[in-house]
Amino acid sequence: MIGIAVVAPIVMQDFITVYATRVLILCLFALSFDLVWGYAGIMSLGQSLFFGLGGYGIALLSRDWNVASILVVLPVGALIGLVAALMIGGFLLVGRHPSSMIFVSLGTMTGAYAADRLVRGWYYVGGQNGIPSIQSMRIGPYELVEGPTFYYLVLAILVAVYLVCRWLVRSQFGLVLAGLRENEERIAYFGYNVEHIKLIVFTLGGAIAGLAGSLYAFHESFVWSGMLGVVMATQVVLYVMLGGSGTLIGALAGTVVIEALNFWLSNTYQEIWPIILGVMLLLIVMFRPGGLVSFILDGHERVGSFGYMGRGDGRGST
Amino acid sequence: MALLEARGVGKSFGRLTALTGAALTVGNNEFHGLIGPNGSGKSTFLKCIAGATAATKGRVIFDGADVTNTSPAARARAGMSLKFQMTSVLTELTLYDNILLALQPKVSLTRLMFSGSRKILHERVIAMLEQFRLANRAHDAASTLSHGQQQWLEIAMALAAEPMLLLLDEPTGGMSIEERRVTGELLQPIKTRCSLVIVEHDLDFIRDICDRITVLDQGSVICSGTVPEVQANSKVQEVYLRRA
């Protein structure tokens, strides 16, 4: 798969490379949500908030302070997502009586909706028009414009983030997450600090979403309120649900499949494309709740083995 | 000094009073049985001790510290381990990983992330599985075990972190006679390592493994003492005769 991704810009037309870059950025966004929902069991229906905040943060940094160095903007984008997730997660997930999952879902969704509405009415951040014409990201004196170079940058970041996530979910921390996903109460009775573990994953997810948002902003040269809103938040849920939550590869597969179908079908079948997508998701949820990856991974491989010299040590949790 | 002291523990669910000031004292390396008719408050009392249910009144002192207002996780870290009435092994994980998970709650998050504890704990995981006669199933998913084996796995998980006090809620529930006998055999060796509070309906089982027994009826303690003392107690006889 990596091989195909590497040679793709060489054989693809430029406009497809630009589209593929956007899909890779959305893959990064889907990874962030999959960590939070698929691994820690936190149904964050407002993951777009961190994506959008990362985008808006670096758009303002670029517009008002003329900062566009990759060494500054990408870490800042991730940091914005991290801090926002830490604050919201600290409020929703930690405390003597942490919120129920339904409250967390609605709380995060409300945050995304409120941010969308707030930004629409805030002149300083462009209101409904968003912030257009964001200057290009720079590596030293070179400008990174959309095209093969930007594609390879995003691909490299996606692979790096994927590997870090894979390392994490295969570690003993990943074992705790696997337990948490199945029976949170049992994990608490072992003595694990469940709230802190969930907060760490939520914060990490926020950082990855912020990073994805900042890449998206530079790639599109534009940020708008929809990046923060509920539609974007729902979109990432669909990516992960279709591909298979709790598997990193599932998040990527779901994003690629939906966006590829969107690319091919939305022009030809513009009006019925959402119906096709809806039916497809319905069928998957009904007959393959494990998502598309369940066609190639059995349940045990999906969960993984975590022990030293365990069967297939290091396998699973893809 | 007693390892566990529960003083005047009460619990109400709305207008229903499940416990009316129950008391319990458990010494080091003591096996203590909690018995009583259905609805007498045994499981509620155990949950109050473990922190699974907040007591409406009373105090729980564990290892010299008042743990009444602490979370179940904090009590677990202090050395209290609970096995639920319903089996709650992690069915998607292998037996090996279930035990490995139970062994690491005190490991730092950094060490967990870098898997620093994995290799070191291998011998302990295997030893626990061997002790509970499950080593040959180490790499099977826990969902493939029989009900009795799942109960053993859960007891092994509860013991894995070497608690000072093990709380077992009906560990032989749903087991065959042979599985009950084996469970008794499996529990005996842990006496040198920790204390045990066990809620159980099987009176023969309790009589065989416990040093002391506390009898509850309608939310109150009616008798507490050694096995012969409890057997000779007229109130206990009345409760069980009434039940019969």
Short mmCIF file of N, CA and C in Angstrom, two decimals, chain A residues 29-172:
data_model
loop_
_atom_site.label_atom_id
_atom_site.label_comp_id
_atom_site.label_asym_id
_atom_site.label_seq_id
_atom_site.Cartn_x
_atom_site.Cartn_y
_atom_site.Cartn_z
N PHE A 29 -6.94 12.82 10.17
CA PHE A 29 -8.07 13.22 11.01
C PHE A 29 -8.82 11.97 11.51
N ALA A 30 -9.03 11.00 10.60
CA ALA A 30 -9.74 9.77 10.97
C ALA A 30 -8.95 8.98 12.01
N LEU A 31 -7.62 8.98 11.89
CA LEU A 31 -6.78 8.29 12.89
C LEU A 31 -7.03 8.88 14.27
N SER A 32 -7.12 10.20 14.32
CA SER A 32 -7.32 10.87 15.62
C SER A 32 -8.64 10.41 16.25
N PHE A 33 -9.68 10.33 15.44
CA PHE A 33 -10.98 9.92 15.98
C PHE A 33 -10.98 8.44 16.36
N ASP A 34 -10.29 7.63 15.55
CA ASP A 34 -10.26 6.19 15.82
C ASP A 34 -9.55 5.90 17.16
N LEU A 35 -8.50 6.64 17.43
CA LEU A 35 -7.81 6.46 18.72
C LEU A 35 -8.78 6.73 19.86
N VAL A 36 -9.51 7.83 19.71
CA VAL A 36 -10.40 8.28 20.79
C VAL A 36 -11.62 7.35 20.95
N TRP A 37 -12.24 7.02 19.84
CA TRP A 37 -13.45 6.19 19.91
C TRP A 37 -13.10 4.70 19.86
N GLY A 38 -12.35 4.32 18.86
CA GLY A 38 -12.08 2.89 18.64
C GLY A 38 -11.22 2.27 19.72
N TYR A 39 -10.33 3.03 20.30
CA TYR A 39 -9.42 2.45 21.30
C TYR A 39 -9.78 2.83 22.73
N ALA A 40 -10.20 4.08 22.96
CA ALA A 40 -10.51 4.47 24.35
C ALA A 40 -12.01 4.46 24.62
N GLY A 41 -12.81 4.20 23.59
CA GLY A 41 -14.26 4.11 23.78
C GLY A 41 -14.94 5.43 24.09
N ILE A 42 -14.28 6.55 23.73
CA ILE A 42 -14.89 7.86 23.99
C ILE A 42 -15.56 8.32 22.69
N MET A 43 -16.88 8.38 22.69
CA MET A 43 -17.58 8.80 21.47
C MET A 43 -17.56 10.33 21.40
N SER A 44 -16.49 10.83 20.78
CA SER A 44 -16.35 12.28 20.64
C SER A 44 -17.05 12.71 19.36
N LEU A 45 -18.24 13.28 19.51
CA LEU A 45 -18.96 13.74 18.33
C LEU A 45 -18.58 15.17 17.97
N GLY A 46 -17.46 15.62 18.54
CA GLY A 46 -16.99 16.97 18.22
C GLY A 46 -15.51 16.98 17.90
N GLN A 47 -15.03 15.90 17.30
CA GLN A 47 -13.59 15.83 17.00
C GLN A 47 -13.19 16.93 16.02
N SER A 48 -14.16 17.40 15.23
CA SER A 48 -13.88 18.47 14.27
C SER A 48 -13.47 19.76 14.97
N LEU A 49 -13.85 19.91 16.22
CA LEU A 49 -13.49 21.13 16.95
C LEU A 49 -11.97 21.28 16.98
N PHE A 50 -11.26 20.19 17.23
CA PHE A 50 -9.80 20.25 17.32
C PHE A 50 -9.18 20.41 15.93
N PHE A 51 -9.81 19.77 14.96
CA PHE A 51 -9.39 19.90 13.56
C PHE A 51 -9.51 21.36 13.12
N GLY A 52 -10.67 21.94 13.39
CA GLY A 52 -10.92 23.32 12.98
C GLY A 52 -10.07 24.33 13.76
N LEU A 53 -9.91 24.09 15.05
CA LEU A 53 -9.10 25.02 15.86
C LEU A 53 -7.65 25.02 15.38
N GLY A 54 -7.14 23.85 15.04
CA GLY A 54 -5.78 23.77 14.50
C GLY A 54 -5.68 24.58 13.21
N GLY A 55 -6.69 24.42 12.35
CA GLY A 55 -6.70 25.15 11.07
C GLY A 55 -6.79 26.66 11.28
N TYR A 56 -7.74 27.08 12.10
CA TYR A 56 -7.92 28.51 12.35
C TYR A 56 -6.69 29.11 13.05
N GLY A 57 -6.14 28.34 13.97
CA GLY A 57 -4.97 28.84 14.73
C GLY A 57 -3.82 29.19 13.81
N ILE A 58 -3.49 28.28 12.92
CA ILE A 58 -2.33 28.57 12.05
C ILE A 58 -2.71 29.57 10.94
N ALA A 59 -3.99 29.63 10.57
CA ALA A 59 -4.42 30.64 9.59
C ALA A 59 -4.21 32.04 10.16
N LEU A 60 -4.55 32.20 11.45
CA LEU A 60 -4.35 33.49 12.10
C LEU A 60 -2.87 33.79 12.31
N LEU A 61 -2.13 32.75 12.66
CA LEU A 61 -0.68 32.90 12.85
C LEU A 61 -0.04 33.37 11.55
N SER A 62 -0.50 32.80 10.47
CA SER A 62 0.05 33.13 9.15
C SER A 62 -0.39 34.54 8.72
N ARG A 63 -1.68 34.84 8.95
CA ARG A 63 -2.20 36.14 8.48
C ARG A 63 -1.70 37.31 9.34
N ASP A 64 -1.75 37.14 10.66
CA ASP A 64 -1.47 38.28 11.55
C ASP A 64 0.00 38.40 11.95
N TRP A 65 0.72 37.28 11.95
CA TRP A 65 2.14 37.34 12.36
C TRP A 65 3.09 36.93 11.23
N ASN A 66 2.52 36.66 10.09
CA ASN A 66 3.32 36.30 8.92
C ASN A 66 4.23 35.11 9.18
N VAL A 67 3.74 34.18 9.97
CA VAL A 67 4.53 32.98 10.28
C VAL A 67 4.01 31.83 9.42
N ALA A 68 4.89 31.21 8.64
CA ALA A 68 4.45 30.09 7.79
C ALA A 68 5.49 28.98 7.74
N SER A 69 6.50 29.09 8.60
CA SER A 69 7.53 28.04 8.61
C SER A 69 6.93 26.73 9.11
N ILE A 70 7.23 25.67 8.40
CA ILE A 70 6.68 24.36 8.76
C ILE A 70 7.09 23.96 10.18
N LEU A 71 8.28 24.42 10.59
CA LEU A 71 8.80 24.07 11.92
C LEU A 71 8.00 24.72 13.04
N VAL A 72 7.27 25.78 12.68
CA VAL A 72 6.45 26.46 13.68
C VAL A 72 4.97 26.08 13.54
N VAL A 73 4.46 26.16 12.31
CA VAL A 73 3.01 26.06 12.16
C VAL A 73 2.46 24.66 12.47
N LEU A 74 3.16 23.63 12.06
CA LEU A 74 2.62 22.29 12.33
C LEU A 74 2.66 21.96 13.83
N PRO A 75 3.79 22.22 14.52
CA PRO A 75 3.75 21.99 15.97
C PRO A 75 2.70 22.86 16.68
N VAL A 76 2.53 24.09 16.21
CA VAL A 76 1.53 24.96 16.85
C VAL A 76 0.12 24.41 16.60
N GLY A 77 -0.15 23.95 15.38
CA GLY A 77 -1.46 23.36 15.07
C GLY A 77 -1.75 22.18 15.97
N ALA A 78 -0.75 21.31 16.15
CA ALA A 78 -0.92 20.14 17.01
C ALA A 78 -1.11 20.58 18.47
N LEU A 79 -0.35 21.59 18.87
CA LEU A 79 -0.43 22.08 20.24
C LEU A 79 -1.81 22.67 20.55
N ILE A 80 -2.35 23.40 19.58
CA ILE A 80 -3.69 23.99 19.77
C ILE A 80 -4.72 22.87 20.00
N GLY A 81 -4.64 21.84 19.15
CA GLY A 81 -5.56 20.69 19.30
C GLY A 81 -5.36 20.01 20.64
N LEU A 82 -4.10 19.86 21.02
CA LEU A 82 -3.77 19.19 22.29
C LEU A 82 -4.34 19.96 23.49
N VAL A 83 -4.10 21.27 23.51
CA VAL A 83 -4.55 22.07 24.66
C VAL A 83 -6.08 22.09 24.73
N ALA A 84 -6.71 22.25 23.56
CA ALA A 84 -8.19 22.28 23.54
C ALA A 84 -8.75 20.94 24.03
N ALA A 85 -8.16 19.84 23.57
CA ALA A 85 -8.64 18.52 23.99
C ALA A 85 -8.39 18.29 25.48
N LEU A 86 -7.24 18.77 25.95
CA LEU A 86 -6.91 18.63 27.37
C LEU A 86 -7.94 19.36 28.24
N MET A 87 -8.31 20.56 27.80
CA MET A 87 -9.27 21.35 28.58
C MET A 87 -10.66 20.72 28.55
N ILE A 88 -11.10 20.35 27.36
CA ILE A 88 -12.45 19.76 27.24
C ILE A 88 -12.49 18.37 27.89
N GLY A 89 -11.44 17.58 27.65
CA GLY A 89 -11.35 16.25 28.26
C GLY A 89 -11.27 16.34 29.77
N GLY A 90 -10.51 17.31 30.26
CA GLY A 90 -10.39 17.51 31.71
C GLY A 90 -11.73 17.79 32.33
N PHE A 91 -12.55 18.55 31.60
CA PHE A 91 -13.89 18.89 32.10
C PHE A 91 -14.85 17.70 32.01
N LEU A 92 -14.78 16.98 30.88
CA LEU A 92 -15.78 15.92 30.64
C LEU A 92 -15.41 14.55 31.20
N LEU A 93 -14.10 14.26 31.24
CA LEU A 93 -13.70 12.88 31.53
C LEU A 93 -13.14 12.65 32.92
N VAL A 94 -12.68 13.71 33.57
CA VAL A 94 -11.99 13.55 34.85
C VAL A 94 -12.81 14.15 35.97
N GLY A 95 -12.68 13.57 37.14
CA GLY A 95 -13.38 14.12 38.30
C GLY A 95 -13.92 13.00 39.16
N ARG A 96 -14.44 13.37 40.28
CA ARG A 96 -14.99 12.38 41.22
C ARG A 96 -16.15 11.61 40.57
N HIS A 97 -16.94 12.35 39.79
CA HIS A 97 -18.05 11.70 39.09
C HIS A 97 -17.97 12.06 37.61
N PRO A 98 -17.11 11.35 36.85
CA PRO A 98 -16.96 11.67 35.43
C PRO A 98 -18.29 11.52 34.68
N SER A 99 -18.39 12.28 33.59
CA SER A 99 -19.65 12.28 32.84
C SER A 99 -19.92 10.94 32.19
N SER A 100 -21.19 10.66 31.97
CA SER A 100 -21.55 9.43 31.25
C SER A 100 -21.17 9.62 29.79
N MET A 101 -21.08 8.49 29.07
CA MET A 101 -20.65 8.56 27.68
C MET A 101 -21.61 9.38 26.81
N ILE A 102 -22.90 9.30 27.12
CA ILE A 102 -23.87 10.06 26.33
C ILE A 102 -23.64 11.56 26.54
N PHE A 103 -23.29 11.93 27.77
CA PHE A 103 -23.02 13.34 28.07
C PHE A 103 -21.74 13.79 27.35
N VAL A 104 -20.74 12.90 27.33
CA VAL A 104 -19.49 13.23 26.64
C VAL A 104 -19.77 13.43 25.14
N SER A 105 -20.57 12.53 24.57
CA SER A 105 -20.91 12.63 23.14
C SER A 105 -21.62 13.95 22.86
N LEU A 106 -22.65 14.22 23.66
CA LEU A 106 -23.41 15.44 23.42
C LEU A 106 -22.60 16.68 23.78
N GLY A 107 -21.76 16.56 24.79
CA GLY A 107 -20.91 17.69 25.20
C GLY A 107 -19.93 18.08 24.11
N THR A 108 -19.26 17.08 23.53
CA THR A 108 -18.30 17.38 22.47
C THR A 108 -19.03 17.90 21.22
N MET A 109 -20.20 17.33 20.93
CA MET A 109 -20.95 17.79 19.76
C MET A 109 -21.41 19.23 19.95
N THR A 110 -21.85 19.53 21.16
CA THR A 110 -22.27 20.90 21.46
C THR A 110 -21.10 21.86 21.31
N GLY A 111 -19.92 21.43 21.75
CA GLY A 111 -18.72 22.26 21.61
C GLY A 111 -18.45 22.57 20.15
N ALA A 112 -18.55 21.55 19.29
CA ALA A 112 -18.30 21.74 17.86
C ALA A 112 -19.35 22.67 17.25
N TYR A 113 -20.60 22.45 17.62
CA TYR A 113 -21.68 23.27 17.08
C TYR A 113 -21.53 24.73 17.52
N ALA A 114 -21.22 24.90 18.81
CA ALA A 114 -21.09 26.26 19.35
C ALA A 114 -19.92 26.98 18.69
N ALA A 115 -18.80 26.26 18.49
CA ALA A 115 -17.62 26.87 17.86
C ALA A 115 -17.95 27.29 16.43
N ASP A 116 -18.67 26.44 15.71
CA ASP A 116 -19.08 26.74 14.34
C ASP A 116 -19.90 28.04 14.31
N ARG A 117 -20.90 28.12 15.20
CA ARG A 117 -21.77 29.31 15.23
C ARG A 117 -21.00 30.56 15.65
N LEU A 118 -20.11 30.36 16.63
CA LEU A 118 -19.33 31.50 17.13
C LEU A 118 -18.46 32.08 16.02
N VAL A 119 -17.78 31.19 15.30
CA VAL A 119 -16.85 31.63 14.25
C VAL A 119 -17.61 32.31 13.11
N ARG A 120 -18.79 31.80 12.80
CA ARG A 120 -19.60 32.40 11.73
C ARG A 120 -19.94 33.86 12.00
N GLY A 121 -20.08 34.17 13.28
CA GLY A 121 -20.48 35.53 13.62
C GLY A 121 -19.32 36.40 14.09
N TRP A 122 -18.11 35.93 13.97
CA TRP A 122 -16.96 36.66 14.51
C TRP A 122 -16.16 37.26 13.34
N TYR A 123 -16.22 38.54 13.24
CA TYR A 123 -15.61 39.24 12.11
C TYR A 123 -14.10 39.02 12.04
N TYR A 124 -13.45 39.03 13.21
CA TYR A 124 -11.98 38.91 13.26
C TYR A 124 -11.49 37.63 12.58
N VAL A 125 -12.27 36.57 12.68
CA VAL A 125 -11.86 35.30 12.05
C VAL A 125 -12.58 35.06 10.72
N GLY A 126 -13.09 36.12 10.16
CA GLY A 126 -13.65 36.04 8.80
C GLY A 126 -15.12 35.74 8.71
N GLY A 127 -15.77 35.54 9.85
CA GLY A 127 -17.21 35.28 9.83
C GLY A 127 -17.56 34.11 8.92
N GLN A 128 -18.67 34.28 8.19
CA GLN A 128 -19.12 33.20 7.31
C GLN A 128 -18.19 32.96 6.13
N ASN A 129 -17.40 33.96 5.80
CA ASN A 129 -16.49 33.82 4.65
C ASN A 129 -15.21 33.06 4.99
N GLY A 130 -14.96 32.86 6.25
CA GLY A 130 -13.73 32.17 6.66
C GLY A 130 -12.50 33.03 6.39
N ILE A 131 -11.35 32.40 6.42
CA ILE A 131 -10.10 33.13 6.15
C ILE A 131 -9.52 32.58 4.84
N PRO A 132 -9.60 33.37 3.77
CA PRO A 132 -9.08 32.88 2.49
C PRO A 132 -7.61 33.27 2.27
N SER A 133 -7.07 32.78 1.21
CA SER A 133 -5.72 33.16 0.75
C SER A 133 -4.66 33.04 1.83
N ILE A 134 -4.66 31.94 2.51
CA ILE A 134 -3.60 31.72 3.50
C ILE A 134 -2.30 31.50 2.73
N GLN A 135 -1.27 32.18 3.19
CA GLN A 135 0.01 32.05 2.47
C GLN A 135 0.52 30.61 2.54
N SER A 136 1.42 30.26 1.63
CA SER A 136 1.91 28.89 1.56
C SER A 136 2.84 28.58 2.74
N MET A 137 2.82 27.34 3.11
CA MET A 137 3.73 26.88 4.17
C MET A 137 5.14 26.88 3.58
N ARG A 138 6.14 27.10 4.44
CA ARG A 138 7.52 27.18 3.94
C ARG A 138 8.43 26.18 4.64
N ILE A 139 9.34 25.64 3.85
CA ILE A 139 10.47 24.90 4.43
C ILE A 139 11.69 25.71 4.07
N GLY A 140 12.23 26.46 5.01
CA GLY A 140 13.32 27.39 4.70
C GLY A 140 12.81 28.38 3.66
N PRO A 141 13.53 28.54 2.54
CA PRO A 141 13.10 29.51 1.53
C PRO A 141 12.05 28.96 0.56
N TYR A 142 11.80 27.64 0.65
CA TYR A 142 10.90 27.02 -0.33
C TYR A 142 9.44 27.07 0.11
N GLU A 143 8.59 27.41 -0.86
CA GLU A 143 7.14 27.41 -0.58
C GLU A 143 6.55 26.06 -0.93
N LEU A 144 5.70 25.57 -0.05
CA LEU A 144 5.04 24.28 -0.30
C LEU A 144 3.64 24.54 -0.83
N VAL A 145 3.49 24.39 -2.13
CA VAL A 145 2.16 24.58 -2.70
C VAL A 145 1.54 23.21 -2.97
N GLU A 146 0.25 23.20 -3.22
CA GLU A 146 -0.42 21.92 -3.45
C GLU A 146 0.16 21.23 -4.69
N GLY A 147 0.24 19.92 -4.63
CA GLY A 147 0.88 19.17 -5.71
C GLY A 147 1.71 18.04 -5.12
N PRO A 148 2.60 17.44 -5.91
CA PRO A 148 3.36 16.27 -5.44
C PRO A 148 4.17 16.52 -4.16
N THR A 149 4.81 17.69 -4.04
CA THR A 149 5.65 17.93 -2.85
C THR A 149 4.80 17.93 -1.57
N PHE A 150 3.67 18.64 -1.66
CA PHE A 150 2.77 18.67 -0.51
C PHE A 150 2.25 17.26 -0.22
N TYR A 151 1.96 16.52 -1.28
CA TYR A 151 1.47 15.14 -1.14
C TYR A 151 2.47 14.30 -0.35
N TYR A 152 3.75 14.37 -0.76
CA TYR A 152 4.76 13.55 -0.09
C TYR A 152 4.96 13.98 1.36
N LEU A 153 4.85 15.28 1.61
CA LEU A 153 4.97 15.75 2.99
C LEU A 153 3.85 15.14 3.84
N VAL A 154 2.63 15.22 3.34
CA VAL A 154 1.48 14.69 4.10
C VAL A 154 1.60 13.18 4.26
N LEU A 155 2.04 12.51 3.20
CA LEU A 155 2.20 11.05 3.27
C LEU A 155 3.22 10.68 4.36
N ALA A 156 4.33 11.42 4.39
CA ALA A 156 5.38 11.15 5.39
C ALA A 156 4.83 11.37 6.81
N ILE A 157 4.08 12.46 6.98
CA ILE A 157 3.50 12.74 8.31
C ILE A 157 2.48 11.65 8.69
N LEU A 158 1.65 11.26 7.73
CA LEU A 158 0.65 10.23 8.00
C LEU A 158 1.31 8.91 8.40
N VAL A 159 2.35 8.52 7.67
CA VAL A 159 3.04 7.27 7.99
C VAL A 159 3.66 7.36 9.39
N ALA A 160 4.29 8.50 9.68
CA ALA A 160 4.92 8.68 10.99
C ALA A 160 3.88 8.61 12.12
N VAL A 161 2.76 9.30 11.94
CA VAL A 161 1.71 9.30 12.98
C VAL A 161 1.12 7.91 13.11
N TYR A 162 0.91 7.25 11.97
CA TYR A 162 0.37 5.88 12.00
C TYR A 162 1.29 4.95 12.80
N LEU A 163 2.60 5.07 12.54
CA LEU A 163 3.56 4.19 13.23
C LEU A 163 3.58 4.47 14.73
N VAL A 164 3.50 5.75 15.08
CA VAL A 164 3.47 6.10 16.51
C VAL A 164 2.21 5.52 17.17
N CYS A 165 1.07 5.67 16.47
CA CYS A 165 -0.20 5.15 17.02
C CYS A 165 -0.13 3.62 17.13
N ARG A 166 0.45 2.99 16.11
CA ARG A 166 0.54 1.53 16.11
C ARG A 166 1.43 1.05 17.25
N TRP A 167 2.52 1.74 17.45
CA TRP A 167 3.41 1.41 18.57
C TRP A 167 2.66 1.54 19.89
N LEU A 168 1.87 2.60 20.00
CA LEU A 168 1.14 2.85 21.25
C LEU A 168 0.08 1.78 21.50
N VAL A 169 -0.70 1.45 20.47
CA VAL A 169 -1.81 0.50 20.70
C VAL A 169 -1.32 -0.94 20.81
N ARG A 170 -0.08 -1.19 20.42
CA ARG A 170 0.48 -2.53 20.59
C ARG A 170 1.28 -2.65 21.90
N SER A 171 1.50 -1.53 22.55
CA SER A 171 2.27 -1.55 23.80
C SER A 171 1.38 -2.06 24.93
N GLN A 172 1.94 -2.11 26.13
CA GLN A 172 1.14 -2.50 27.29
C GLN A 172 0.06 -1.46 27.58
#
